[in-house]
PDB file of C-alpha atoms in Angstrom:
ATOM      1  CA  MET U   9       0.000   0.000   0.000  1.00 59.00           C
ATOM      2  CA  GLU U  10       1.387   3.393  -1.036  1.00 74.00           C
ATOM      3  CA  MET U  11       1.805   5.627   2.005  1.00 82.00           C
ATOM      4  CA  PRO U  12       0.891   9.284   1.451  1.00 87.00           C
ATOM      5  CA  ASP U  13       2.746  12.064   3.215  1.00 88.00           C
ATOM      6  CA  LEU U  14       0.817  12.414   6.463  1.00 91.00           C
ATOM      7  CA  SER U  15       3.112  15.041   7.975  1.00 89.00           C
ATOM      8  CA  ASN U  16       0.606  17.883   7.473  1.00 89.00           C
ATOM      9  CA  ILE U  17      -2.429  16.053   8.845  1.00 92.00           C
ATOM     10  CA  ASP U  18      -4.107  18.137  11.554  1.00 92.00           C
ATOM     11  CA  ILE U  19      -4.833  15.470  14.146  1.00 94.00           C
ATOM     12  CA  THR U  20      -7.053  17.848  16.134  1.00 92.00           C
ATOM     13  CA  GLN U  21      -9.504  17.905  13.201  1.00 89.00           C
ATOM     14  CA  LEU U  22      -9.929  14.111  13.253  1.00 93.00           C
ATOM     15  CA  PRO U  23     -12.655  12.311  15.250  1.00 92.00           C
ATOM     16  CA  GLN U  24     -11.832  11.530  18.887  1.00 94.00           C
ATOM     17  CA  SER U  25     -11.794   7.772  18.225  1.00 91.00           C
ATOM     18  CA  LEU U  26      -9.166   8.247  15.523  1.00 95.00           C
ATOM     19  CA  GLN U  27      -7.136  10.591  17.733  1.00 96.00           C
ATOM     20  CA  ALA U  28      -7.072   7.916  20.451  1.00 95.00           C
ATOM     21  CA  LEU U  29      -5.912   5.328  17.920  1.00 96.00           C
ATOM     22  CA  ILE U  30      -3.136   7.651  16.687  1.00 97.00           C
ATOM     23  CA  GLU U  31      -2.044   8.311  20.255  1.00 97.00           C
ATOM     24  CA  CYS U  32      -1.843   4.554  20.855  1.00 97.00           C
ATOM     25  CA  ILE U  33      -0.129   3.291  17.677  1.00 97.00           C
ATOM     26  CA  GLY U  34       1.073   6.371  15.787  1.00 96.00           C
ATOM     27  CA  LEU U  35      -0.141   8.238  12.724  1.00 96.00           C
ATOM     28  CA  ASP U  36       1.220   5.910  10.010  1.00 96.00           C
ATOM     29  CA  SER U  37      -0.061   2.767  11.720  1.00 96.00           C
ATOM     30  CA  ALA U  38      -3.474   4.321  12.338  1.00 97.00           C
ATOM     31  CA  TYR U  39      -3.674   5.222   8.641  1.00 96.00           C
ATOM     32  CA  ARG U  40      -2.756   1.644   7.650  1.00 95.00           C
ATOM     33  CA  LEU U  41      -5.365   0.256  10.036  1.00 96.00           C
ATOM     34  CA  THR U  42      -8.130   2.510   8.689  1.00 96.00           C
ATOM     35  CA  ARG U  43      -7.215   1.583   5.109  1.00 94.00           C
ATOM     36  CA  ALA U  44      -7.341  -2.151   5.869  1.00 95.00           C
ATOM     37  CA  PHE U  45     -10.276  -2.382   8.289  1.00 95.00           C
ATOM     38  CA  GLY U  46     -12.006   1.024   8.382  1.00 94.00           C
ATOM     39  CA  GLY U  47     -15.746   1.160   8.874  1.00 94.00           C
ATOM     40  CA  ARG U  48     -16.114  -2.118  10.707  1.00 93.00           C
ATOM     41  CA  PRO U  49     -15.327  -3.583  14.115  1.00 95.00           C
ATOM     42  CA  LYS U  50     -12.083  -5.528  14.453  1.00 94.00           C
ATOM     43  CA  TYR U  51     -11.509  -7.881  17.358  1.00 94.00           C
ATOM     44  CA  ILE U  52      -8.217  -7.203  19.119  1.00 95.00           C
ATOM     45  CA  PRO U  53      -6.897 -10.539  20.412  1.00 94.00           C
ATOM     46  CA  LYS U  54      -4.812 -11.030  23.520  1.00 92.00           C
ATOM     47  CA  HIS U  55      -2.019 -12.664  21.495  1.00 88.00           C
ATOM     48  CA  ARG U  56      -0.482 -11.345  18.281  1.00 85.00           C
ATOM     49  CA  GLN U  57      -0.296 -14.823  16.678  1.00 84.00           C
ATOM     50  CA  ARG U  58      -4.083 -14.953  16.412  1.00 76.00           C
ATOM     51  CA  THR U  59      -4.691 -11.994  14.134  1.00 86.00           C
ATOM     52  CA  LYS U  60      -4.348 -10.665  10.613  1.00 88.00           C
ATOM     53  CA  LEU U  61      -3.465  -7.301  12.139  1.00 93.00           C
ATOM     54  CA  ALA U  62       0.181  -8.408  11.985  1.00 92.00           C
ATOM     55  CA  ASP U  63      -0.082  -8.183   8.165  1.00 93.00           C
ATOM     56  CA  VAL U  64      -0.944  -4.486   8.450  1.00 93.00           C
ATOM     57  CA  LEU U  65       0.843  -3.171  11.526  1.00 95.00           C
ATOM     58  CA  PRO U  66       4.493  -3.186  12.583  1.00 95.00           C
ATOM     59  CA  PRO U  67       5.150  -5.321  15.704  1.00 95.00           C
ATOM     60  CA  GLU U  68       5.496  -2.385  18.118  1.00 96.00           C
ATOM     61  CA  ALA U  69       2.174  -0.868  16.981  1.00 96.00           C
ATOM     62  CA  LEU U  70       0.414  -4.231  17.224  1.00 96.00           C
ATOM     63  CA  ASP U  71       1.806  -4.731  20.731  1.00 96.00           C
ATOM     64  CA  ALA U  72       0.573  -1.274  21.787  1.00 97.00           C
ATOM     65  CA  LEU U  73      -2.871  -1.995  20.318  1.00 96.00           C
ATOM     66  CA  ILE U  74      -3.067  -5.349  22.117  1.00 96.00           C
ATOM     67  CA  GLN U  75      -1.875  -3.818  25.390  1.00 96.00           C
ATOM     68  CA  ARG U  76      -4.628  -1.196  25.315  1.00 96.00           C
ATOM     69  CA  TYR U  77      -7.541  -2.977  23.591  1.00 96.00           C
ATOM     70  CA  ALA U  78      -7.022  -6.764  24.019  1.00 95.00           C
ATOM     71  CA  GLY U  79     -10.297  -8.661  24.137  1.00 95.00           C
ATOM     72  CA  LEU U  80     -12.350  -5.835  22.646  1.00 95.00           C
ATOM     73  CA  ALA U  81     -13.977  -5.373  19.264  1.00 95.00           C
ATOM     74  CA  LEU U  82     -12.573  -2.002  18.286  1.00 94.00           C
ATOM     75  CA  GLU U  83     -14.603   0.075  15.842  1.00 94.00           C
ATOM     76  CA  ILE U  84     -12.012   1.116  13.267  1.00 95.00           C
ATOM     77  CA  PRO U  85     -12.765   4.552  11.765  1.00 94.00           C
ATOM     78  CA  LYS U  86     -12.974   4.891   7.990  1.00 93.00           C
ATOM     79  CA  PRO U  87      -9.951   6.361   6.187  1.00 92.00           C
ATOM     80  CA  ASP U  88     -12.123   9.182   4.757  1.00 93.00           C
ATOM     81  CA  HIS U  89     -10.969  11.550   7.479  1.00 90.00           C
ATOM     82  CA  PHE U  90      -7.353  11.246   6.345  1.00 93.00           C
ATOM     83  CA  GLN U  91      -8.233  11.254   2.654  1.00 92.00           C
ATOM     84  CA  ARG U  92     -10.338  14.421   2.925  1.00 93.00           C
ATOM     85  CA  GLN U  93      -7.494  16.350   4.581  1.00 94.00           C
ATOM     86  CA  LEU U  94      -4.984  15.065   2.016  1.00 93.00           C
ATOM     87  CA  ARG U  95      -7.330  16.043  -0.834  1.00 96.00           C
ATOM     88  CA  ASN U  96      -7.896  19.504   0.629  1.00 95.00           C
ATOM     89  CA  GLN U  97      -4.151  20.062   1.019  1.00 94.00           C
ATOM     90  CA  GLN U  98      -3.658  19.070  -2.626  1.00 95.00           C
ATOM     91  CA  ILE U  99      -6.415  21.475  -3.694  1.00 96.00           C
ATOM     92  CA  GLN U 100      -4.743  24.276  -1.711  1.00 95.00           C
ATOM     93  CA  ARG U 101      -1.375  23.566  -3.366  1.00 95.00           C
ATOM     94  CA  GLU U 102      -2.893  23.458  -6.848  1.00 96.00           C
ATOM     95  CA  SER U 103      -4.868  26.614  -6.176  1.00 95.00           C
ATOM     96  CA  ALA U 104      -1.706  28.396  -4.995  1.00 94.00           C
ATOM     97  CA  SER U 105       0.019  27.315  -8.207  1.00 95.00           C
ATOM     98  CA  GLY U 106      -2.658  29.041 -10.260  1.00 95.00           C
ATOM     99  CA  LEU U 107      -5.402  26.508 -11.055  1.00 94.00           C
ATOM    100  CA  SER U 108      -8.834  28.110 -11.184  1.00 94.00           C
ATOM    101  CA  ARG U 109     -11.737  27.223  -8.930  1.00 94.00           C
ATOM    102  CA  SER U 110     -13.720  25.770 -11.811  1.00 95.00           C
ATOM    103  CA  LEU U 111     -10.826  23.542 -12.939  1.00 96.00           C
ATOM    104  CA  LEU U 112     -10.357  22.318  -9.376  1.00 96.00           C
ATOM    105  CA  ALA U 113     -14.102  21.735  -8.965  1.00 96.00           C
ATOM    106  CA  ASP U 114     -14.165  19.625 -12.137  1.00 96.00           C
ATOM    107  CA  LYS U 115     -11.007  17.722 -11.218  1.00 96.00           C
ATOM    108  CA  TYR U 116     -12.174  16.769  -7.701  1.00 96.00           C
ATOM    109  CA  GLY U 117     -15.928  16.547  -8.325  1.00 96.00           C
ATOM    110  CA  LEU U 118     -16.717  19.337  -5.883  1.00 96.00           C
ATOM    111  CA  SER U 119     -18.811  22.489  -6.123  1.00 97.00           C
ATOM    112  CA  LEU U 120     -17.270  25.932  -6.634  1.00 95.00           C
ATOM    113  CA  ARG U 121     -18.422  26.810  -3.109  1.00 96.00           C
ATOM    114  CA  GLN U 122     -16.625  23.765  -1.640  1.00 96.00           C
ATOM    115  CA  ILE U 123     -13.428  24.703  -3.503  1.00 96.00           C
ATOM    116  CA  GLY U 124     -13.746  28.269  -2.190  1.00 94.00           C
ATOM    117  CA  ASN U 125     -14.198  26.987   1.375  1.00 94.00           C
ATOM    118  CA  ILE U 126     -11.156  24.713   1.052  1.00 94.00           C
ATOM    119  CA  ARG U 127      -9.049  27.540  -0.373  1.00 92.00           C
ATOM    120  CA  ARG U 128      -9.976  29.773   2.579  1.00 90.00           C
ATOM    121  CA  GLN U 129      -8.819  27.123   5.079  1.00 84.00           C
ATOM    122  CA  ALA U 130      -5.206  27.602   3.986  1.00 71.00           C
TER     123      ALA U 130
END
């Protein structure tokens, strides 16, 4: 899975459940988890050998997840929250480089008003 640059993600703008996950396992691991299992509950086992989570998470992140949530079905947030911020940052960069609102609206399937709102967030 291609990892986007998450360095400019504003964690405070993410849902509380996702913030707690990031605090537990880190930003990159939380992104990987949402991409693999987002939108559905995922059982967190007590032992790392009993889960497919090891295919997605590095050992230290999996250990932290197990330590905090072992025995629970954790509702994994959807990756939309990350993807929306990444899209908006891209729109802001393209807008700053001279692309018009209407071109950006067409490219991203958004309204002119939405593009204007995103541009003002910069």
